[in-house]
Amino acid sequence: MKFHCPNCNNKSDFLFKASDFNKGDLDKKFDYQRCPACHLIFLPEIPTNLADYYDDNYYEPYPPETFLKIAKKNLYQIQMIQKFVTSGRLLEIGPGKGIFAHVAKQAGFEVDVIEMSDLSCDYLSKVVGANVIQSDRPQDAIKILDKHDVIATWHNIEHLPDPWAFLDSAADNLAPGGILLIAAPNPDSFQFKVLGPKWTHLDPPRHLYLIPVEILIQRLKPLGLKCVMLTHNDRGGKYLNREGWQCYLMEKFSNRFSFDSNMPEWERKFWALFGFAFSLPLALWERTGSRGAAYTMILQKNKYPAKPARKSQ
Ligand SMILES: [Zn+2]
């Protein structure tokens, strides 16, 4: 069966079958397609029971001490944003365990979040103090919100069934000069080229799309947004490089899987250390060009609205 690319409408090619190996379920296979024109990777048939593939531990809050420790390490996330916007209203899509929302709030932003999980919404509202909108359709939820100076989506866009409508809504909601931050797994990465369907950051079937940076730039340009920052080597990107090898080696050489909650702590540490040692020499290669496992990009909206085209006489 031929599937058309949801980005550019070209006929796509079958890429591979992949299983939910991160959860240790190797029976069911999911077909991924690749568009030969724009290089989008996508899951053409999104499972109707997609929510069943998300466990509660995806959202289970961290113990307070761990939360604050991670928040401290993640200060880089808000510092990237502060180079362009230093205050105002910030909207995060898919805040999950709420680390970034907390960091943004501490930095003085007024924080709104759109999140689908009950557990996360409760925590974000009561503990983080964010203004919570519960929805699994951010593209619609944004439309009723006031303008934002920052919209951030950290590793969430690949989970959205309709990322294109989300980009349109986000671009429309941004105030002039406002920024959109997108961090996502990188389909141009060295790891994806080498590991393909076994790449932990493919995360089937939760990752519905792997979107090349160029598609985001091209789609957002006519909406008045310009890429002002792009990196594959922020702290999160380097962490995901490491994690990609750690998970792959653990799954290959043990009967464990990434989301295995029964794994003894010593065993988790062993595989983390083994993968870390393996990843060290590769880091020299992965940190060059656009080979990193993930990208983080910031796109800024025009400071002045575009002038309407002059009518011809
Ligand atoms: Zn395409």
CSV table of C-alpha atoms and ligand atoms in Angstrom, one decimal:
chain,number,residue,atom,x,y,z
A,1,MET,CA,0.0,0.0,0.0
A,2,LYS,CA,1.3,3.5,-0.9
A,3,PHE,CA,1.1,6.1,1.8
A,4,HIS,CA,1.4,9.8,1.0
A,5,CYS,CA,3.8,11.9,3.0
A,6,PRO,CA,1.8,14.0,5.5
A,7,ASN,CA,4.3,16.9,5.0
A,8,CYS,CA,4.7,17.2,1.2
A,9,ASN,CA,2.2,14.7,-0.1
A,10,ASN,CA,4.8,12.7,-2.2
A,11,LYS,CA,4.4,9.0,-2.3
A,12,SER,CA,6.5,7.5,0.5
A,13,ASP,CA,8.6,4.3,0.7
A,14,PHE,CA,8.4,1.5,3.2
A,15,LEU,CA,11.4,1.9,5.6
A,16,PHE,CA,11.3,-0.9,8.1
A,17,LYS,CA,9.2,-2.7,10.7
A,18,ALA,CA,10.0,-1.9,14.4
A,19,SER,CA,8.7,-3.3,17.6
A,20,ASP,CA,8.1,-1.6,21.0
A,21,PHE,CA,11.6,-2.9,22.2
A,22,ASN,CA,11.9,-0.1,24.8
A,23,LYS,CA,9.1,-1.9,26.6
A,24,GLY,CA,10.3,-5.4,25.8
A,25,ASP,CA,7.4,-6.2,23.6
A,26,LEU,CA,8.9,-7.8,20.4
A,27,ASP,CA,5.7,-9.4,19.1
A,28,LYS,CA,3.8,-6.6,17.5
A,29,LYS,CA,5.5,-4.7,14.6
A,30,PHE,CA,4.9,-1.2,13.4
A,31,ASP,CA,5.7,-0.2,9.9
A,32,TYR,CA,7.5,3.1,9.4
A,33,GLN,CA,7.6,5.0,6.0
A,34,ARG,CA,10.1,7.4,4.7
A,35,CYS,CA,9.4,10.2,2.2
A,36,PRO,CA,12.0,10.3,-0.6
A,37,ALA,CA,11.4,14.0,-1.2
A,38,CYS,CA,11.4,15.6,2.2
A,39,HIS,CA,12.9,12.7,4.2
A,40,LEU,CA,10.2,12.7,6.8
A,41,ILE,CA,10.0,9.4,8.7
A,42,PHE,CA,6.5,8.5,9.9
A,43,LEU,CA,4.2,5.9,11.2
A,44,PRO,CA,1.4,5.8,8.6
A,45,GLU,CA,-1.1,3.9,10.7
A,46,ILE,CA,-1.3,5.4,14.1
A,47,PRO,CA,-2.6,2.8,16.6
A,48,THR,CA,-6.2,3.7,17.7
A,49,ASN,CA,-5.2,2.7,21.2
A,50,LEU,CA,-2.1,4.8,21.3
A,51,ALA,CA,-2.8,5.9,25.0
A,52,ASP,CA,-2.3,2.2,26.0
A,53,TYR,CA,1.4,2.4,25.0
A,54,TYR,CA,2.0,5.1,27.7
A,55,ASP,CA,2.5,3.8,31.2
A,56,ASP,CA,1.9,5.8,34.3
A,57,ASN,CA,5.6,5.7,35.0
A,58,TYR,CA,6.0,8.0,32.0
A,59,TYR,CA,4.4,10.6,34.2
A,60,GLU,CA,5.1,9.5,37.8
A,61,PRO,CA,6.5,12.5,39.6
A,62,TYR,CA,10.2,12.4,40.7
A,63,PRO,CA,10.9,12.4,44.4
A,64,PRO,CA,11.4,16.1,45.5
A,65,GLU,CA,15.2,15.8,45.9
A,66,THR,CA,15.7,14.1,42.5
A,67,PHE,CA,13.4,16.7,40.9
A,68,LEU,CA,15.5,19.6,42.2
A,69,LYS,CA,18.7,17.9,41.3
A,70,ILE,CA,17.6,17.5,37.7
A,71,ALA,CA,16.1,21.0,37.6
A,72,LYS,CA,19.5,22.4,38.5
A,73,LYS,CA,21.1,20.4,35.6
A,74,ASN,CA,18.5,21.7,33.3
A,75,LEU,CA,19.0,25.4,33.8
A,76,TYR,CA,20.6,25.4,30.4
A,77,GLN,CA,17.1,25.0,28.9
A,78,ILE,CA,15.9,28.4,30.2
A,79,GLN,CA,19.3,30.0,29.6
A,80,MET,CA,19.0,29.2,25.9
A,81,ILE,CA,15.7,31.0,25.8
A,82,GLN,CA,16.8,34.0,27.8
A,83,LYS,CA,19.3,34.8,25.0
A,84,PHE,CA,16.2,35.9,23.0
A,85,VAL,CA,13.3,36.5,25.5
A,86,THR,CA,13.9,37.3,29.1
A,87,SER,CA,10.4,37.6,30.5
A,88,GLY,CA,6.7,37.2,29.8
A,89,ARG,CA,4.3,34.4,29.1
A,90,LEU,CA,5.7,31.0,28.3
A,91,LEU,CA,3.7,28.0,27.1
A,92,GLU,CA,5.1,24.5,27.3
A,93,ILE,CA,3.5,21.6,25.3
A,94,GLY,CA,3.8,18.2,27.0
A,95,PRO,CA,5.7,19.1,30.2
A,96,GLY,CA,5.5,15.5,31.5
A,97,LYS,CA,7.2,15.5,34.9
A,98,GLY,CA,7.4,19.3,35.0
A,99,ILE,CA,11.1,20.0,35.2
A,100,PHE,CA,11.3,22.6,32.5
A,101,ALA,CA,8.0,24.3,33.6
A,102,HIS,CA,9.5,24.6,37.1
A,103,VAL,CA,12.8,26.0,35.8
A,104,ALA,CA,10.9,28.5,33.6
A,105,LYS,CA,8.8,29.6,36.6
A,106,GLN,CA,11.8,30.1,38.8
A,107,ALA,CA,13.3,32.3,36.1
A,108,GLY,CA,10.3,34.6,36.4
A,109,PHE,CA,8.2,33.5,33.4
A,110,GLU,CA,4.4,33.2,33.7
A,111,VAL,CA,4.0,29.5,32.8
A,112,ASP,CA,1.1,27.8,31.0
A,113,VAL,CA,1.2,24.2,30.1
A,114,ILE,CA,-0.8,21.9,27.8
A,115,GLU,CA,-0.6,18.3,29.0
A,116,MET,CA,-2.8,15.2,28.5
A,117,SER,CA,-1.9,13.1,31.6
A,118,ASP,CA,-4.1,13.4,34.7
A,119,LEU,CA,-1.2,12.6,37.0
A,120,SER,CA,1.1,15.3,35.4
A,121,CYS,CA,-1.7,17.9,35.3
A,122,ASP,CA,-2.3,17.5,39.0
A,123,TYR,CA,1.4,17.8,39.9
A,124,LEU,CA,2.0,20.7,37.5
A,125,SER,CA,-0.8,22.7,39.0
A,126,LYS,CA,-0.3,21.9,42.7
A,127,VAL,CA,3.5,21.6,43.0
A,128,VAL,CA,5.0,23.5,40.1
A,129,GLY,CA,2.3,26.2,40.1
A,130,ALA,CA,1.7,26.3,36.4
A,131,ASN,CA,-1.5,27.2,34.7
A,132,VAL,CA,-2.6,23.9,33.4
A,133,ILE,CA,-4.7,23.1,30.3
A,134,GLN,CA,-5.5,19.4,30.0
A,135,SER,CA,-5.7,18.3,26.4
A,136,ASP,CA,-4.2,15.8,24.0
A,137,ARG,CA,-4.9,18.3,21.1
A,138,PRO,CA,-2.5,21.2,21.7
A,139,GLN,CA,-3.2,22.5,18.2
A,140,ASP,CA,-6.8,23.3,19.3
A,141,ALA,CA,-6.1,24.1,23.0
A,142,ILE,CA,-3.6,26.9,21.9
A,143,LYS,CA,-6.3,28.7,20.0
A,144,ILE,CA,-8.2,29.8,23.0
A,145,LEU,CA,-5.1,31.1,24.9
A,146,ASP,CA,-3.7,34.6,24.9
A,147,LYS,CA,-0.5,35.3,23.0
A,148,HIS,CA,2.8,33.9,24.3
A,149,ASP,CA,6.4,35.2,24.2
A,150,VAL,CA,7.8,31.7,24.3
A,151,ILE,CA,6.3,28.3,23.2
A,152,ALA,CA,8.5,25.4,24.1
A,153,THR,CA,8.2,21.7,23.1
A,154,TRP,CA,10.9,19.5,24.5
A,155,HIS,CA,10.7,16.1,22.9
A,156,ASN,CA,7.0,16.2,22.4
A,157,ILE,CA,6.4,17.1,18.7
A,158,GLU,CA,7.3,13.5,17.6
A,159,HIS,CA,4.4,12.3,19.8
A,160,LEU,CA,1.7,14.5,18.2
A,161,PRO,CA,-0.7,12.9,15.7
A,162,ASP,CA,-0.9,16.2,13.9
A,163,PRO,CA,2.3,18.2,14.3
A,164,TRP,CA,1.5,20.3,11.3
A,165,ALA,CA,-1.6,21.8,12.8
A,166,PHE,CA,0.3,22.3,16.0
A,167,LEU,CA,3.0,24.3,14.1
A,168,ASP,CA,0.4,26.5,12.5
A,169,SER,CA,-1.4,27.2,15.8
A,170,ALA,CA,1.9,27.9,17.6
A,171,ALA,CA,3.1,30.3,15.0
A,172,ASP,CA,-0.2,32.1,15.1
A,173,ASN,CA,-0.2,32.3,18.9
A,174,LEU,CA,3.3,33.8,19.3
A,175,ALA,CA,3.6,37.5,20.0
A,176,PRO,CA,5.8,39.5,17.6
A,177,GLY,CA,9.4,38.7,18.4
A,178,GLY,CA,8.3,35.7,20.3
A,179,ILE,CA,10.2,32.4,20.0
A,180,LEU,CA,9.3,28.7,19.4
A,181,LEU,CA,11.7,26.1,20.8
A,182,ILE,CA,11.5,22.6,19.3
A,183,ALA,CA,13.7,19.8,20.6
A,184,ALA,CA,13.2,16.4,19.0
A,185,PRO,CA,15.0,13.2,17.9
A,186,ASN,CA,17.2,13.7,14.8
A,187,PRO,CA,16.5,11.5,11.8
A,188,ASP,CA,19.8,12.7,10.3
A,189,SER,CA,21.7,11.3,13.3
A,190,PHE,CA,24.6,8.9,13.1
A,191,GLN,CA,22.7,6.6,15.6
A,192,PHE,CA,19.6,6.4,13.5
A,193,LYS,CA,21.7,5.6,10.4
A,194,VAL,CA,23.5,2.8,12.2
A,195,LEU,CA,20.8,1.4,14.5
A,196,GLY,CA,17.6,2.0,12.4
A,197,PRO,CA,14.7,0.1,13.8
A,198,LYS,CA,16.7,-0.7,17.0
A,199,TRP,CA,17.3,2.9,17.9
A,200,THR,CA,15.9,3.7,21.3
A,201,HIS,CA,14.9,7.2,20.3
A,202,LEU,CA,12.7,5.8,17.6
A,203,ASP,CA,10.5,4.6,20.5
A,204,PRO,CA,7.8,2.8,18.5
A,205,PRO,CA,4.9,3.4,18.4
A,206,ARG,CA,5.0,6.5,20.7
A,207,HIS,CA,7.2,8.4,18.2
A,208,LEU,CA,4.9,8.9,15.3
A,209,TYR,CA,7.3,11.2,13.3
A,210,LEU,CA,11.0,11.8,13.0
A,211,ILE,CA,11.1,15.3,11.5
A,212,PRO,CA,14.2,16.6,9.8
A,213,VAL,CA,15.2,20.1,10.9
A,214,GLU,CA,14.8,21.4,7.3
A,215,ILE,CA,11.1,20.6,7.2
A,216,LEU,CA,10.5,22.7,10.3
A,217,ILE,CA,12.5,25.6,8.8
A,218,GLN,CA,10.6,25.4,5.5
A,219,ARG,CA,7.1,25.1,7.1
A,220,LEU,CA,7.6,27.9,9.6
A,221,LYS,CA,9.2,30.4,7.2
A,222,PRO,CA,5.9,31.5,5.4
A,223,LEU,CA,4.4,31.8,8.9
A,224,GLY,CA,6.9,34.5,9.8
A,225,LEU,CA,9.4,32.4,11.8
A,226,LYS,CA,13.1,32.3,11.2
A,227,CYS,CA,15.6,29.9,12.7
A,228,VAL,CA,17.9,31.8,15.0
A,229,MET,CA,19.6,28.9,16.9
A,230,LEU,CA,20.2,25.3,16.1
A,231,THR,CA,22.3,22.9,18.1
A,232,HIS,CA,22.8,19.1,18.4
A,233,ASN,CA,25.2,19.5,21.4
A,234,ASP,CA,23.2,21.1,24.2
A,235,ARG,CA,23.3,19.1,27.5
A,236,GLY,CA,20.1,17.2,26.6
A,237,GLY,CA,21.5,16.3,23.1
A,238,LYS,CA,24.7,14.9,24.6
A,239,TYR,CA,22.7,12.9,27.1
A,240,LEU,CA,20.6,11.4,24.4
A,241,ASN,CA,23.7,10.4,22.4
A,242,ARG,CA,24.9,8.5,25.5
A,243,GLU,CA,21.5,7.0,26.3
A,244,GLY,CA,21.1,5.8,22.7
A,245,TRP,CA,24.2,3.6,23.1
A,246,GLN,CA,23.4,2.6,26.6
A,247,CYS,CA,20.0,1.3,25.8
A,248,TYR,CA,21.1,-0.4,22.6
A,249,LEU,CA,23.9,-2.3,24.3
A,250,MET,CA,21.7,-3.3,27.2
A,251,GLU,CA,18.9,-4.6,25.0
A,252,LYS,CA,21.4,-6.4,22.7
A,253,PHE,CA,23.4,-8.2,25.4
A,254,SER,CA,20.9,-8.7,28.2
A,255,ASN,CA,17.2,-9.7,28.5
A,256,ARG,CA,16.5,-6.2,29.9
A,257,PHE,CA,14.7,-3.4,28.2
A,258,SER,CA,14.8,0.4,28.7
A,259,PHE,CA,11.5,0.8,30.5
A,260,ASP,CA,12.1,-2.3,32.7
A,261,SER,CA,11.0,-1.2,36.1
A,262,ASN,CA,12.0,-4.5,37.7
A,263,MET,CA,15.7,-4.1,36.9
A,264,PRO,CA,17.9,-4.1,40.1
A,265,GLU,CA,19.7,-0.8,40.6
A,266,TRP,CA,23.2,-2.4,40.4
A,267,GLU,CA,22.3,-3.9,36.9
A,268,ARG,CA,21.0,-0.5,35.7
A,269,LYS,CA,24.2,1.1,36.8
A,270,PHE,CA,26.3,-1.6,35.1
A,271,TRP,CA,24.7,-1.1,31.7
A,272,ALA,CA,24.8,2.7,32.2
A,273,LEU,CA,28.5,2.5,32.8
A,274,PHE,CA,29.1,0.0,30.0
A,275,GLY,CA,27.2,2.2,27.5
A,276,PHE,CA,28.9,5.3,28.8
A,277,ALA,CA,32.4,3.9,28.2
A,278,PHE,CA,31.3,2.7,24.7
A,279,SER,CA,29.9,6.1,23.8
A,280,LEU,CA,33.0,8.1,24.8
A,281,PRO,CA,35.1,7.6,21.6
A,282,LEU,CA,31.9,7.9,19.4
A,283,ALA,CA,31.2,11.3,21.0
A,284,LEU,CA,34.0,12.8,19.0
A,285,TRP,CA,32.2,11.9,15.8
A,286,GLU,CA,28.6,12.4,17.1
A,287,ARG,CA,29.3,16.0,18.3
A,288,THR,CA,30.3,17.1,14.8
A,289,GLY,CA,28.0,18.4,12.1
A,290,SER,CA,24.4,17.3,12.4
A,291,ARG,CA,25.1,13.8,13.6
A,292,GLY,CA,23.8,14.1,17.2
A,293,ALA,CA,20.8,12.0,18.4
A,294,ALA,CA,18.6,15.1,18.9
A,295,TYR,CA,18.4,18.7,17.8
A,296,THR,CA,17.2,21.8,19.7
A,297,MET,CA,16.2,24.7,17.6
A,298,ILE,CA,14.8,28.2,18.3
A,299,LEU,CA,12.7,30.0,15.7
A,300,GLN,CA,11.8,33.7,16.2
A,301,LYS,CA,8.7,35.4,14.9
A,302,ASN,CA,9.0,38.6,13.0
A,303,LYS,CA,9.1,41.6,15.3
A,304,TYR,CA,6.8,43.5,13.0
A,305,PRO,CA,3.8,42.1,11.2
A,306,ALA,CA,4.3,41.7,7.5
A,307,LYS,CA,3.0,44.6,5.5
A,308,PRO,CA,-0.1,43.6,3.5
A,309,ALA,CA,0.7,43.3,-0.2
A,310,ARG,CA,-0.1,46.5,-2.2
A,311,LYS,CA,-3.1,46.2,-4.4
A,312,SER,CA,-2.3,46.7,-8.0
A,313,GLN,CA,-3.9,49.8,-9.5
B,1,ZN,ZN,7.6,14.4,2.2
